[in-house]
XYZ file of C-alpha atoms in Angstrom:
772
model
C -8.835 -4.524 3.920
C -8.363 -3.962 -0.337
C -11.545 -5.273 -2.199
C -9.251 -4.877 -5.155
C -6.767 -7.489 -4.190
C -9.679 -9.948 -2.568
C -11.206 -10.216 -5.874
C -8.154 -10.361 -7.516
C -5.855 -13.002 -5.249
C -9.787 -15.051 -4.955
C -10.272 -14.887 -9.386
C -6.422 -15.918 -9.927
C -6.750 -19.121 -7.625
C -9.939 -19.542 -8.424
C -10.777 -20.639 -4.988
C -12.502 -17.969 -1.130
C -9.637 -16.703 0.226
C -11.191 -16.781 4.073
C -8.452 -13.936 5.124
C -10.160 -11.324 3.359
C -13.275 -11.212 5.479
C -12.708 -7.109 6.055
C -12.129 -6.360 2.504
C -16.371 -7.816 2.100
C -17.131 -5.733 4.864
C -15.702 -2.492 3.146
C -17.192 -3.307 0.135
C -20.604 -4.041 1.879
C -20.573 -0.815 3.515
C -19.976 0.580 0.354
C -23.804 0.141 -0.169
C -25.353 2.356 1.804
C -22.814 4.924 2.402
C -20.738 5.375 -1.046
C -17.649 5.886 -1.860
C -16.501 6.826 2.384
C -13.498 4.571 2.302
C -11.377 6.492 -0.349
C -12.339 10.277 2.099
C -12.187 8.550 5.130
C -9.821 5.421 5.410
C -7.541 4.863 2.248
C -3.983 5.792 2.843
C -2.648 6.398 -0.206
C -6.108 9.365 -0.673
C -4.535 10.888 2.544
C -1.281 10.496 1.174
C -2.203 12.704 -1.840
C -4.413 15.070 -0.036
C -1.102 15.995 1.964
C 1.225 16.218 -0.922
C -1.888 18.128 -2.709
C -1.521 21.224 -0.817
C 2.218 21.965 -2.731
C 1.062 22.203 -5.576
C -1.809 24.357 -4.999
C -0.234 27.108 -7.046
C 0.743 24.789 -10.271
C -2.970 23.756 -10.244
C -4.866 27.604 -10.904
C -2.843 27.336 -15.049
C -2.923 23.277 -15.694
C -6.376 22.259 -14.573
C -8.296 24.440 -17.651
C -6.442 22.556 -20.328
C -6.574 18.424 -18.910
C -8.935 16.204 -20.449
C -11.042 14.458 -17.989
C -9.754 10.519 -18.289
C -11.748 9.989 -15.282
C -13.133 6.823 -17.463
C -9.915 5.768 -17.380
C -10.228 3.875 -14.300
C -12.732 1.711 -15.178
C -11.070 0.720 -18.364
C -8.387 -0.079 -16.081
C -10.807 -2.575 -13.901
C -12.021 -4.107 -16.456
C -8.597 -5.087 -18.319
C -6.772 -6.228 -14.413
C -10.259 -8.731 -14.352
C -10.016 -10.011 -17.770
C -6.007 -10.631 -17.177
C -7.165 -11.982 -13.670
C -9.348 -14.396 -15.482
C -6.568 -15.866 -17.834
C -4.646 -16.405 -14.590
C -2.595 -13.134 -14.784
C -2.345 -11.289 -11.089
C -1.392 -8.014 -11.675
C -3.990 -5.939 -9.557
C -1.711 -5.796 -6.923
C 0.528 -3.016 -9.015
C -2.393 -0.718 -9.313
C -3.598 -1.248 -5.435
C -3.835 1.651 -4.176
C -2.963 -0.194 -0.034
C -0.706 -2.432 -2.089
C 1.351 0.739 -2.938
C 0.665 2.627 -0.085
C 2.467 -0.419 2.104
C 5.273 -1.262 -0.507
C 6.491 3.071 -0.924
C 6.036 3.232 2.874
C 7.698 0.268 4.552
C 10.111 -0.077 1.674
C 11.222 3.102 0.498
C 9.975 6.067 2.814
C 10.900 4.178 6.235
C 14.199 3.071 5.235
C 15.227 6.602 4.756
C 13.740 7.934 7.605
C 15.324 5.484 9.756
C 18.957 6.443 7.987
C 18.272 10.014 8.435
C 16.998 9.619 12.354
C 20.505 7.658 12.983
C 22.765 10.237 11.209
C 21.349 13.002 12.825
C 21.305 11.944 16.551
C 24.341 9.987 16.101
C 26.020 13.589 15.973
C 24.267 15.335 17.910
C 25.319 12.506 20.725
C 28.895 14.055 20.250
C 27.931 17.744 22.045
C 28.812 17.985 25.604
C 26.575 17.624 27.995
C 24.057 17.764 26.012
C 25.006 13.818 24.357
C 22.817 11.184 26.897
C 19.711 13.357 26.502
C 19.991 13.265 22.680
C 20.595 9.405 23.169
C 17.645 9.130 25.086
C 15.800 10.383 22.498
C 17.627 8.800 19.604
C 16.459 5.394 21.648
C 13.354 6.848 21.822
C 12.494 7.212 18.165
C 13.940 4.137 17.600
C 11.111 2.339 19.370
C 8.128 3.922 18.031
C 9.757 3.381 14.332
C 10.666 -0.216 14.685
C 13.891 1.515 13.726
C 16.671 -0.557 15.726
C 18.191 -1.479 12.513
C 18.370 0.489 9.481
C 16.669 -1.578 6.379
C 17.530 -1.540 2.877
C 15.291 -2.625 -0.207
C 16.917 -3.335 -3.479
C 15.285 -1.761 -6.528
C 13.135 0.608 -3.812
C 13.524 3.644 -5.913
C 11.297 1.623 -8.584
C 8.601 2.139 -6.288
C 9.108 5.298 -4.575
C 9.630 6.999 -8.724
C 6.240 5.630 -9.260
C 5.403 7.237 -6.247
C 7.121 10.445 -6.713
C 5.463 10.227 -10.257
C 1.254 9.760 -8.908
C 1.846 12.543 -6.538
C 3.288 14.993 -8.933
C -0.279 14.780 -10.814
C -1.295 16.799 -7.817
C 0.116 19.634 -9.883
C -2.614 19.050 -12.615
C -5.792 18.139 -10.762
C -6.643 17.203 -7.181
C -6.390 13.486 -6.272
C -5.002 13.138 -9.653
C -4.596 9.293 -8.890
C -8.514 8.823 -7.066
C -9.822 10.753 -9.936
C -8.770 8.962 -12.830
C -6.753 6.291 -12.057
C -7.125 3.905 -9.004
C -9.437 0.571 -9.905
C -10.208 0.345 -6.645
C -12.342 3.631 -6.636
C -13.854 2.309 -10.104
C -14.957 -0.750 -7.754
C -16.190 1.424 -4.957
C -17.984 4.156 -7.642
C -19.851 0.642 -9.048
C -20.846 0.063 -6.103
C -22.615 3.323 -4.469
C -25.137 3.380 -6.762
C -27.578 2.693 -3.887
C -25.660 4.391 -1.346
C -27.937 6.778 1.090
C -25.810 9.289 1.773
C -26.331 10.981 -2.089
C -25.205 14.714 -2.572
C -28.919 17.085 -2.599
C -28.492 21.157 -3.492
C -31.642 23.574 -2.319
C -32.801 26.232 -4.313
C -31.249 28.254 -1.900
C -27.746 27.364 -3.896
C -26.463 30.812 -5.623
C -23.624 29.068 -7.873
C -20.972 30.546 -6.221
C -18.739 27.994 -7.574
C -16.889 27.643 -4.368
C -18.272 24.100 -3.543
C -16.496 23.801 -7.214
C -13.251 24.772 -5.837
C -13.412 23.017 -2.836
C -13.970 19.602 -3.845
C -11.142 17.439 -4.108
C -12.763 15.225 -7.009
C -13.736 17.609 -9.337
C -17.389 15.042 -8.419
C -19.648 19.396 -9.080
C -20.034 20.348 -12.128
C -19.511 23.628 -12.970
C -23.129 25.003 -12.002
C -22.486 23.537 -8.324
C -25.591 21.796 -8.632
C -24.937 18.488 -10.426
C -22.626 15.628 -9.271
C -20.967 13.101 -11.493
C -21.915 9.891 -10.666
C -19.809 7.823 -8.214
C -17.332 9.953 -8.163
C -18.439 11.962 -4.610
C -16.515 9.956 -1.693
C -18.864 11.788 1.122
C -16.152 14.125 2.251
C -18.528 17.068 3.157
C -16.161 19.281 2.234
C -19.230 20.690 -0.131
C -21.487 20.887 2.410
C -19.270 22.273 4.829
C -18.200 26.035 2.740
C -21.375 26.688 1.308
C -22.486 30.162 2.490
C -25.894 29.287 1.972
C -25.983 25.671 3.842
C -27.635 24.666 0.251
C -25.902 21.098 0.286
C -27.558 18.407 2.022
C -27.018 14.534 1.411
C -30.272 12.231 1.259
C -30.908 8.876 0.141
C -32.714 10.267 -2.783
C -31.301 12.586 -5.330
C -32.992 14.879 -8.139
C -32.840 13.425 -11.553
C -31.343 16.881 -12.815
C -28.749 17.266 -10.556
C -27.193 13.562 -11.471
C -24.145 13.495 -14.065
C -24.234 10.010 -15.751
C -20.539 9.708 -16.312
C -20.311 8.411 -20.656
C -18.744 5.033 -20.916
C -17.551 4.201 -24.200
C -19.333 0.200 -25.160
C -15.817 0.835 -27.770
C -13.115 1.432 -24.801
C -14.462 -1.149 -22.453
C -14.124 -3.745 -25.990
C -10.871 -2.564 -26.877
C -9.500 -3.057 -23.017
C -10.898 -6.398 -22.967
C -9.308 -7.650 -26.232
C -6.089 -5.406 -24.645
C -5.981 -7.314 -21.550
C -7.014 -10.442 -23.611
C -3.719 -10.130 -26.032
C -1.312 -8.846 -22.710
C -1.576 -11.442 -20.604
C -0.203 -14.140 -22.125
C 3.012 -11.839 -23.169
C 3.086 -11.060 -19.859
C 3.301 -14.549 -18.834
C 6.319 -15.059 -20.727
C 9.399 -16.231 -18.980
C 12.491 -16.266 -21.356
C 15.206 -17.069 -17.877
C 12.828 -20.278 -17.023
C 12.053 -21.696 -20.171
C 16.093 -21.880 -20.767
C 16.619 -22.905 -17.670
C 14.176 -26.034 -18.609
C 11.298 -24.934 -16.276
C 13.598 -24.431 -12.940
C 14.329 -21.038 -11.346
C 16.421 -20.382 -8.258
C 14.486 -17.612 -6.389
C 14.252 -18.295 -3.155
C 10.898 -17.426 -1.583
C 9.844 -17.223 1.804
C 8.921 -20.115 3.871
C 6.006 -21.608 3.949
C 5.512 -20.519 0.389
C 3.096 -22.156 -1.784
C 3.876 -23.788 -5.196
C 5.464 -21.339 -7.338
C 2.202 -21.027 -10.303
C -0.648 -20.700 -7.436
C 2.523 -18.557 -5.457
C 2.165 -15.840 -8.280
C -1.256 -16.115 -8.780
C -2.316 -15.229 -5.153
C 0.763 -12.432 -4.005
C -0.891 -9.452 -4.478
C 2.568 -7.630 -4.013
C 2.258 -6.017 -1.149
C 5.719 -6.197 0.458
C 4.162 -7.159 4.301
C 6.833 -10.038 4.048
C 9.349 -8.148 3.198
C 8.598 -5.471 5.758
C 8.700 -7.388 8.947
C 11.929 -9.385 7.415
C 14.148 -9.153 10.525
C 17.476 -9.461 8.614
C 16.479 -7.945 5.940
C 16.402 -11.107 3.651
C 12.949 -10.894 1.582
C 13.749 -8.327 -0.807
C 11.478 -7.599 -4.471
C 12.155 -9.238 -7.350
C 12.891 -7.832 -10.786
C 12.647 -9.506 -13.914
C 14.077 -12.483 -11.889
C 10.804 -14.571 -12.874
C 9.327 -12.792 -15.776
C 7.016 -10.679 -16.033
C 4.152 -11.439 -13.701
C 7.075 -12.137 -10.516
C 8.158 -8.594 -11.020
C 7.438 -7.665 -6.837
C 7.268 -10.429 -5.498
C 9.380 -11.291 -2.569
C 12.179 -13.886 -2.582
C 14.857 -14.655 -0.257
C 18.714 -13.063 -0.843
C 20.518 -14.636 1.503
C 24.066 -12.295 0.462
C 21.843 -9.424 1.688
C 20.471 -11.847 4.338
C 19.276 -14.926 5.488
C 16.024 -16.689 6.720
C 16.660 -16.638 10.717
C 15.474 -19.952 11.626
C 13.599 -18.539 15.064
C 11.782 -16.467 12.909
C 7.990 -16.456 11.376
C 7.188 -13.254 10.808
C 6.607 -13.549 7.098
C 4.318 -16.617 7.428
C 1.733 -14.384 9.767
C 1.631 -11.717 7.461
C 0.559 -12.615 4.570
C -2.826 -11.183 3.367
C -3.631 -13.566 0.460
C -2.067 -17.027 1.779
C 0.549 -17.007 -0.771
C 2.661 -17.710 1.874
C 1.090 -20.115 4.461
C 0.548 -19.446 8.329
C 3.652 -21.696 9.544
C 4.146 -22.668 13.813
C 7.712 -22.241 14.761
C 8.540 -26.235 15.197
C 7.291 -26.527 11.749
C 9.311 -24.165 9.637
C 11.997 -25.397 10.797
C 12.453 -27.923 8.855
C 10.802 -26.105 5.811
C 13.478 -26.466 2.887
C 13.778 -23.207 1.023
C 16.121 -24.545 -0.771
C 19.767 -26.186 -1.311
C 23.142 -24.507 -0.627
C 25.848 -25.568 -3.321
C 29.734 -25.303 -2.487
C 31.410 -23.568 -5.536
C 34.861 -25.492 -5.408
C 36.916 -22.645 -7.497
C 36.115 -20.263 -4.861
C 35.915 -21.967 -1.338
C 38.898 -21.622 0.852
C 39.807 -24.856 2.108
C 38.702 -26.097 -1.559
C 41.594 -24.000 -3.335
C 43.772 -24.988 -1.021
C 43.892 -28.397 -1.661
C 43.426 -27.909 -4.857
C 47.072 -26.696 -4.488
C 48.114 -29.856 -2.382
C 51.516 -29.917 -4.085
C 52.419 -26.335 -3.651
C 51.422 -26.709 0.172
C 53.752 -29.818 1.012
C 56.845 -27.412 -0.094
C 55.104 -24.602 1.877
C 52.697 -25.216 4.011
C 49.725 -22.484 4.345
C 47.140 -22.767 6.525
C 43.340 -22.437 4.095
C 40.991 -24.128 6.558
C 38.015 -21.653 6.754
C 34.424 -23.137 8.465
C 32.640 -20.393 8.948
C 29.577 -21.844 7.154
C 29.730 -24.814 9.280
C 29.844 -23.033 12.080
C 26.787 -20.543 11.830
C 24.326 -23.362 10.257
C 21.532 -23.581 12.570
C 20.159 -27.335 11.439
C 21.190 -29.185 15.464
C 22.369 -31.879 13.245
C 24.228 -29.143 11.107
C 23.675 -29.963 7.201
C 27.572 -28.425 6.441
C 30.264 -30.986 7.769
C 33.849 -31.350 6.633
C 36.031 -34.144 4.513
C 39.007 -33.617 6.529
C 42.220 -34.205 4.708
C 44.846 -35.347 7.074
C 49.253 -34.948 5.810
C 51.461 -37.257 7.130
C 52.367 -33.963 9.466
C 49.050 -34.400 10.925
C 48.539 -30.898 9.534
C 44.347 -30.653 8.153
C 42.562 -29.642 5.367
C 38.780 -29.208 5.958
C 36.906 -29.270 2.721
C 32.915 -28.455 3.884
C 30.636 -30.233 2.032
C 26.719 -29.683 2.202
C 23.773 -32.551 3.652
C 21.608 -31.607 1.015
C 18.983 -34.553 3.040
C 19.096 -31.403 6.150
C 20.261 -28.404 3.913
C 16.953 -25.841 4.759
C 18.033 -23.036 2.485
C 18.192 -20.629 4.936
C 21.335 -18.795 3.646
C 22.855 -18.297 6.514
C 26.102 -19.792 5.312
C 26.212 -17.963 1.907
C 25.814 -14.533 3.915
C 28.803 -15.008 6.268
C 31.199 -16.404 3.681
C 33.773 -14.580 3.781
C 34.862 -14.686 0.329
C 34.188 -11.345 -1.732
C 31.941 -11.016 -4.302
C 30.169 -13.530 -5.063
C 29.713 -16.494 -1.973
C 31.383 -19.358 -2.539
C 28.621 -21.517 -1.154
C 25.420 -20.011 -3.095
C 21.446 -21.255 -2.177
C 19.470 -22.453 -4.707
C 15.678 -22.324 -4.225
C 13.321 -25.244 -4.488
C 10.177 -25.387 -5.863
C 7.665 -26.843 -4.159
C 9.814 -26.857 -0.611
C 9.698 -29.915 0.513
C 10.397 -30.857 4.144
C 13.167 -32.204 6.323
C 12.169 -34.350 8.308
C 11.870 -33.825 11.871
C 12.081 -37.170 13.334
C 15.069 -38.398 10.898
C 16.662 -35.318 12.535
C 15.662 -35.978 16.218
C 16.367 -39.736 15.613
C 20.210 -38.873 14.373
C 20.270 -36.388 17.987
C 18.744 -38.584 20.022
C 18.773 -42.560 19.446
C 20.561 -43.008 16.790
C 24.657 -42.333 16.271
C 24.610 -40.231 19.338
C 22.857 -42.762 21.829
C 23.014 -46.028 20.107
C 22.035 -49.446 21.327
C 25.680 -50.675 22.739
C 28.250 -48.950 23.465
C 31.085 -51.346 24.379
C 30.193 -53.434 27.338
C 27.302 -51.069 27.688
C 23.812 -51.774 26.133
C 21.181 -49.515 26.354
C 18.015 -50.464 28.804
C 15.199 -48.425 26.542
C 14.455 -45.672 24.411
C 15.524 -42.846 24.912
C 13.318 -40.028 26.362
C 13.333 -36.434 24.759
C 11.976 -34.060 26.506
C 10.838 -30.730 23.768
C 10.348 -27.498 25.076
C 9.788 -25.541 28.167
C 6.710 -27.140 28.974
C 8.464 -30.586 28.819
C 11.439 -29.738 30.368
C 9.725 -28.719 33.649
C 8.302 -32.786 33.807
C 11.762 -33.753 33.508
C 13.244 -31.550 36.099
C 11.416 -30.427 39.044
C 12.895 -27.584 40.244
C 15.757 -25.640 38.642
C 14.245 -26.060 34.791
C 14.609 -22.093 34.678
C 18.058 -22.278 34.994
C 18.232 -24.141 31.242
C 15.412 -21.955 30.059
C 17.585 -18.565 30.377
C 19.754 -20.009 27.689
C 18.143 -21.245 23.780
C 17.022 -24.266 25.511
C 16.004 -26.823 22.394
C 15.496 -30.419 23.817
C 17.077 -32.733 26.000
C 17.800 -36.533 25.835
C 18.182 -38.797 28.586
C 18.744 -42.662 28.318
C 20.058 -45.337 30.687
C 23.122 -48.254 29.777
C 23.747 -50.797 31.577
C 25.948 -53.609 31.703
C 25.930 -57.644 32.885
C 27.140 -57.090 36.427
C 24.179 -54.570 36.903
C 25.935 -51.405 37.000
C 23.381 -48.880 34.864
C 25.150 -44.825 33.798
C 22.283 -41.801 33.102
C 23.301 -39.734 30.256
C 21.848 -36.729 29.767
C 22.463 -34.727 26.328
C 21.140 -31.184 26.364
C 20.782 -29.417 23.277
C 20.775 -25.629 22.445
C 20.868 -22.719 19.338
C 24.190 -22.009 19.367
C 27.191 -23.629 20.715
C 27.776 -20.386 22.925
C 24.762 -21.298 24.945
C 25.806 -24.763 24.808
C 28.791 -23.585 26.711
C 27.129 -21.340 29.113
C 25.430 -24.314 30.362
C 29.098 -26.238 30.471
C 30.409 -23.618 32.852
C 27.372 -23.904 35.306
C 27.093 -27.075 35.434
C 31.288 -28.171 35.639
C 33.180 -29.019 38.812
C 36.165 -30.988 39.065
C 38.766 -30.921 37.097
C 39.547 -30.398 33.388
C 40.087 -33.545 31.155
C 40.716 -33.489 27.407
C 37.252 -34.570 26.007
C 35.188 -32.645 22.907
C 35.082 -28.643 23.330
C 36.065 -28.844 27.174
C 34.775 -31.423 29.751
C 35.131 -31.812 33.533
C 35.218 -34.280 36.392
C 34.019 -34.296 39.704
C 34.738 -38.234 40.582
C 32.627 -40.421 39.028
C 30.442 -36.842 37.504
C 31.152 -35.864 34.121
C 30.172 -33.178 31.817
C 31.334 -32.133 28.784
C 30.895 -28.789 26.221
C 30.200 -30.308 22.514
C 29.115 -27.536 20.142
C 25.672 -26.985 20.571
C 25.440 -30.213 22.959
C 26.409 -30.174 26.903
C 26.778 -34.181 27.544
C 26.118 -34.925 31.496
C 27.427 -38.602 32.345
C 26.376 -39.500 35.405
C 26.370 -43.356 37.358
C 23.094 -44.565 38.756
C 23.608 -47.693 40.061
C 26.715 -50.173 41.113
C 29.869 -48.910 42.110
C 30.983 -46.916 38.556
C 34.751 -45.278 38.587
C 35.759 -41.900 37.051
C 37.467 -43.841 34.189
C 34.941 -46.112 33.250
C 32.338 -42.448 33.312
C 34.937 -41.463 31.365
C 35.096 -43.090 28.706
C 32.042 -44.033 28.385
C 31.985 -40.280 27.549
C 34.399 -40.313 25.118
C 32.813 -42.700 23.092
C 29.508 -40.053 22.598
C 31.725 -37.781 21.865
C 33.364 -40.336 18.956
C 30.342 -40.263 17.468
C 30.121 -35.931 16.841
C 31.162 -34.377 13.779
C 34.227 -32.828 15.022
C 33.736 -29.208 16.480
C 36.045 -26.628 16.685
C 35.895 -24.999 20.233
C 33.987 -21.156 19.490
C 34.106 -19.091 22.988
C 31.354 -16.487 23.357
C 32.759 -13.246 21.573
C 32.906 -11.642 25.440
C 35.617 -14.045 26.572
C 38.248 -12.108 24.249
C 37.773 -9.159 26.720
C 39.076 -11.157 29.695
C 42.724 -10.343 31.438
C 44.653 -13.496 31.079
C 46.400 -12.838 34.561
C 45.674 -14.300 37.798
C 42.569 -15.723 35.441
C 41.517 -18.878 37.611
C 40.000 -20.326 34.360
C 37.728 -22.888 35.956
C 35.862 -20.207 37.811
C 34.610 -18.738 34.358
C 30.483 -18.956 33.801
C 28.706 -17.400 30.994
C 25.369 -16.033 30.783
C 22.725 -14.018 29.241
C 20.233 -13.254 32.043
C 20.264 -12.501 36.018
C 18.474 -15.801 37.275
C 22.333 -17.092 36.666
C 23.630 -14.275 38.633
C 20.963 -15.042 41.776
C 23.303 -17.825 41.584
C 26.445 -16.453 42.190
C 27.860 -14.484 45.410
C 28.732 -10.631 44.577
C 27.331 -8.996 47.576
C 26.233 -9.511 51.180
C 22.618 -7.271 49.868
C 20.430 -9.098 47.996
C 19.730 -7.571 44.389
C 15.694 -8.017 43.936
C 15.698 -5.328 40.474
C 16.816 -6.603 37.687
C 19.337 -3.327 37.717
C 22.377 -5.100 35.294
C 19.056 -4.821 33.082
C 19.916 -8.095 31.637
C 18.285 -9.946 29.355
C 18.535 -12.527 25.709
C 20.112 -10.011 24.431
C 22.668 -9.399 26.674
C 26.339 -11.545 26.954
C 27.296 -11.568 31.168
C 30.837 -12.939 32.213
C 31.769 -13.485 35.687
C 35.182 -14.806 36.855
C 37.027 -15.285 39.506
C 41.189 -13.933 39.910
C 43.255 -15.051 42.185
C 46.657 -12.328 42.578
C 47.591 -13.350 46.203
C 47.641 -16.771 47.267
C 46.890 -16.417 50.144
C 43.747 -13.788 49.952
C 40.155 -15.194 48.550
C 39.598 -14.330 44.846
C 37.858 -11.302 43.569
C 34.999 -11.695 40.834
C 35.062 -9.979 37.506
C 31.470 -9.403 36.309
C 31.340 -7.894 32.451
C 28.215 -7.620 30.435
C 28.050 -6.211 26.609
C 24.970 -5.218 25.227
C 23.280 -4.611 22.309
C 23.822 -0.634 21.800
C 26.104 2.187 24.767
C 22.126 3.688 25.625
C 21.183 -0.024 26.969
C 25.049 0.631 28.522
C 24.668 3.983 30.280
C 21.199 3.348 31.745
C 22.412 0.036 33.077
C 25.937 1.509 34.603
C 23.667 4.577 36.138
C 20.766 2.040 37.524
C 24.113 -0.152 39.867
C 25.704 3.009 40.435
C 22.166 4.427 42.367
C 21.644 1.352 43.802
C 25.073 0.561 45.260
C 25.103 4.819 46.412
C 21.147 3.397 48.597
C 22.863 0.920 50.589
C 25.626 3.949 51.935
C 28.677 2.625 50.681
C 31.197 4.702 50.747
C 32.003 6.239 47.273
C 35.201 7.378 45.699
C 35.967 8.270 41.589
C 39.085 7.666 39.559
C 38.518 8.549 35.951
C 35.587 6.852 35.187
C 35.711 4.040 37.615
C 33.448 4.424 40.607
C 34.255 2.429 43.723
C 32.404 1.466 46.816
C 33.187 0.276 50.211
C 31.080 -2.062 52.492
C 31.114 -2.021 55.905
C 33.406 -5.569 55.554
C 36.035 -3.767 54.110
C 35.683 -5.045 50.387
C 35.429 -3.034 47.423
C 32.849 -3.225 44.780
C 34.288 -0.929 41.532
C 32.457 -0.303 38.111
C 33.267 1.166 34.958
C 31.569 1.462 31.653
C 33.381 1.468 28.635
C 31.514 1.616 25.247
C 29.120 -1.286 24.924
C 30.471 -3.014 27.969
C 30.063 -2.477 31.589
C 32.723 -4.040 33.962
C 32.629 -4.773 37.908
C 35.162 -6.531 40.330
C 33.782 -7.178 43.383
C 34.980 -8.439 46.967
C 38.304 -6.772 46.398
C 40.106 -6.588 49.864
C 42.345 -4.117 47.922
C 41.172 -1.203 45.904
C 43.924 -0.982 43.525
C 43.377 -4.464 42.907
C 40.296 -4.231 41.382
C 40.176 -0.830 39.756
C 43.637 -1.856 38.484
C 41.712 -5.200 37.222
C 39.283 -3.010 35.201
C 42.186 -0.830 34.112
C 43.808 -4.159 32.673
C 40.121 -4.363 30.698
C 39.844 -1.323 29.310
C 43.313 -1.225 28.034
C 43.759 -4.858 26.437
C 43.922 -4.551 22.785
C 40.888 -6.334 21.725
C 37.859 -4.057 22.780
C 39.513 -1.042 20.704
């Protein structure tokens, strides 16, 4: 909506930017309605109106002594326009909408969130009333978009500038709007044709009330004359006039016009100043000494650097919406002209592989809108490993010492979190004579997208051992290449021993395509972070045929969840985990769940297993990473093959836990929850009881779910007993169900034949050292 930013961005890039069509409507409406925007819409003006009320007593003594500098805004506008003609984009530094967005989103809003969290965390510990304050805390978090407290580097600088702007209110009301705001000057130039001009009738007694109340100082001391371009149509003078002498009409008597005296010499000086300063501000010493290269990481979708600097209006919208708080303002890393443009600082927050929010909010086109699938293949930079800081590489450099006294220097955190489907970080493994390994990570630059997740989680203190360096212009990692590697390349080659691939693999990517592949049951896989499934068929010379599905998910935990859902038979040592039921094989390996089944002919379990092993051997070695919630499980009496990991209710619907069908989602299961259900067999002669664990994002969500399930079981009329914090219900068949809430974890046991067995299992969860 900012005409100043619109003109600035378009002049800087010498192109029309369609996104700014609201700004032109605002500017065109200025012709009939004058400077209405300043009074009725501008958030900066509204903020100054509010803060000016606190400085009323200070202004009484300062107002008469102050020089009237309202011409300055016109000279500043001339300076900005000439600078734009010379290719320097600095309009955003003075645009009131950009300033307001930056101040509120990056300075004030984070402080409000911190205060909100600190206050309610304290109040939640008050006995009896704590739950009520927890409810209010969740409510304020929702309306303030404050699920986590953000932090913006150098936010104090713009906060300091904002304090100076509002401090001018100690001298004059709306000092910024009167004397400095270049957008106000732009509106003033268009307001001469306004249909609403201030008229004062002969009944005016020159009482001075309108002069005193005018926030813009637009009325001369006689109460009749009005300074040209300064009236913002707030109508205050009309409201306070005791004689009703003020009206607003199309024409204004010439005697009631007071022209602003603009000096030609000042305009010339402004132009010369702009011409002289623009080249100076464009100097970039760091870029020069780095041979025209910079390592700043721009947001995904950023246009080439020169155009980015010209288009970016420093509004801070992209930084405001960043989910991981990874986008921060540039200071002098790119010279003076790059100040307050966005950059990704991975050590603070990485670029989420599944997020495109910053590409949706940029008004000037400095960041292009990107579909999620396309964004995932945009390389913001490339990761580089410092061998002098990386733990495995440092350990490898001390190999002679290690041979005498071995220590485990393996780390691999960067590889574990890499979101690229084919992994941009792999290992070069050294194995000694005793089979001990040192896995040294290296970066595959051809598939690295520079998201910075590896740098964020690197456990090395201080500067990370793996650092992402930005690249301009941003490049694209070819999606076709990655899919080929996953589906029809190394994982599913044309031949595997005696088996030959019959046709090209068929790839079903996304929910719609999955429905084409599965007539029923697709929802179960979509309850996890499904990416794609690749199907291929292999045959041999005897007419036997094997079908293989390679299911791919965003996380290894979700691939493990699908494996636990689909596995059957006995466990075998293959991949991370595997199970074989007759001649049906299911394997979990990192982000993949692989299913191998006979298609035609008599195929033995050994042949199926051998085929699956050939596929796994083609995949990079991946360490088994179980979901975090697994560590809460007591190990005694656990039937390990019964474990099922999931997120959403649709999975739980397929597991028998009660005689009554649970239609509503009383457990409040969602993609933000981790859930686990497992069997425990305490006695051989009895049926196993079930243990359910659900991990919620916070304690409030856990409490809400706990209350909901307890109320549901009560509604069934089952007999209820209490034992400390454990609620136990007994149904008419004599089976017991017990519930326990502890912090963010909700646990329950079902189908227990003895009350003590179920409650004891819950206490073991509670007493587990891992939960503390």
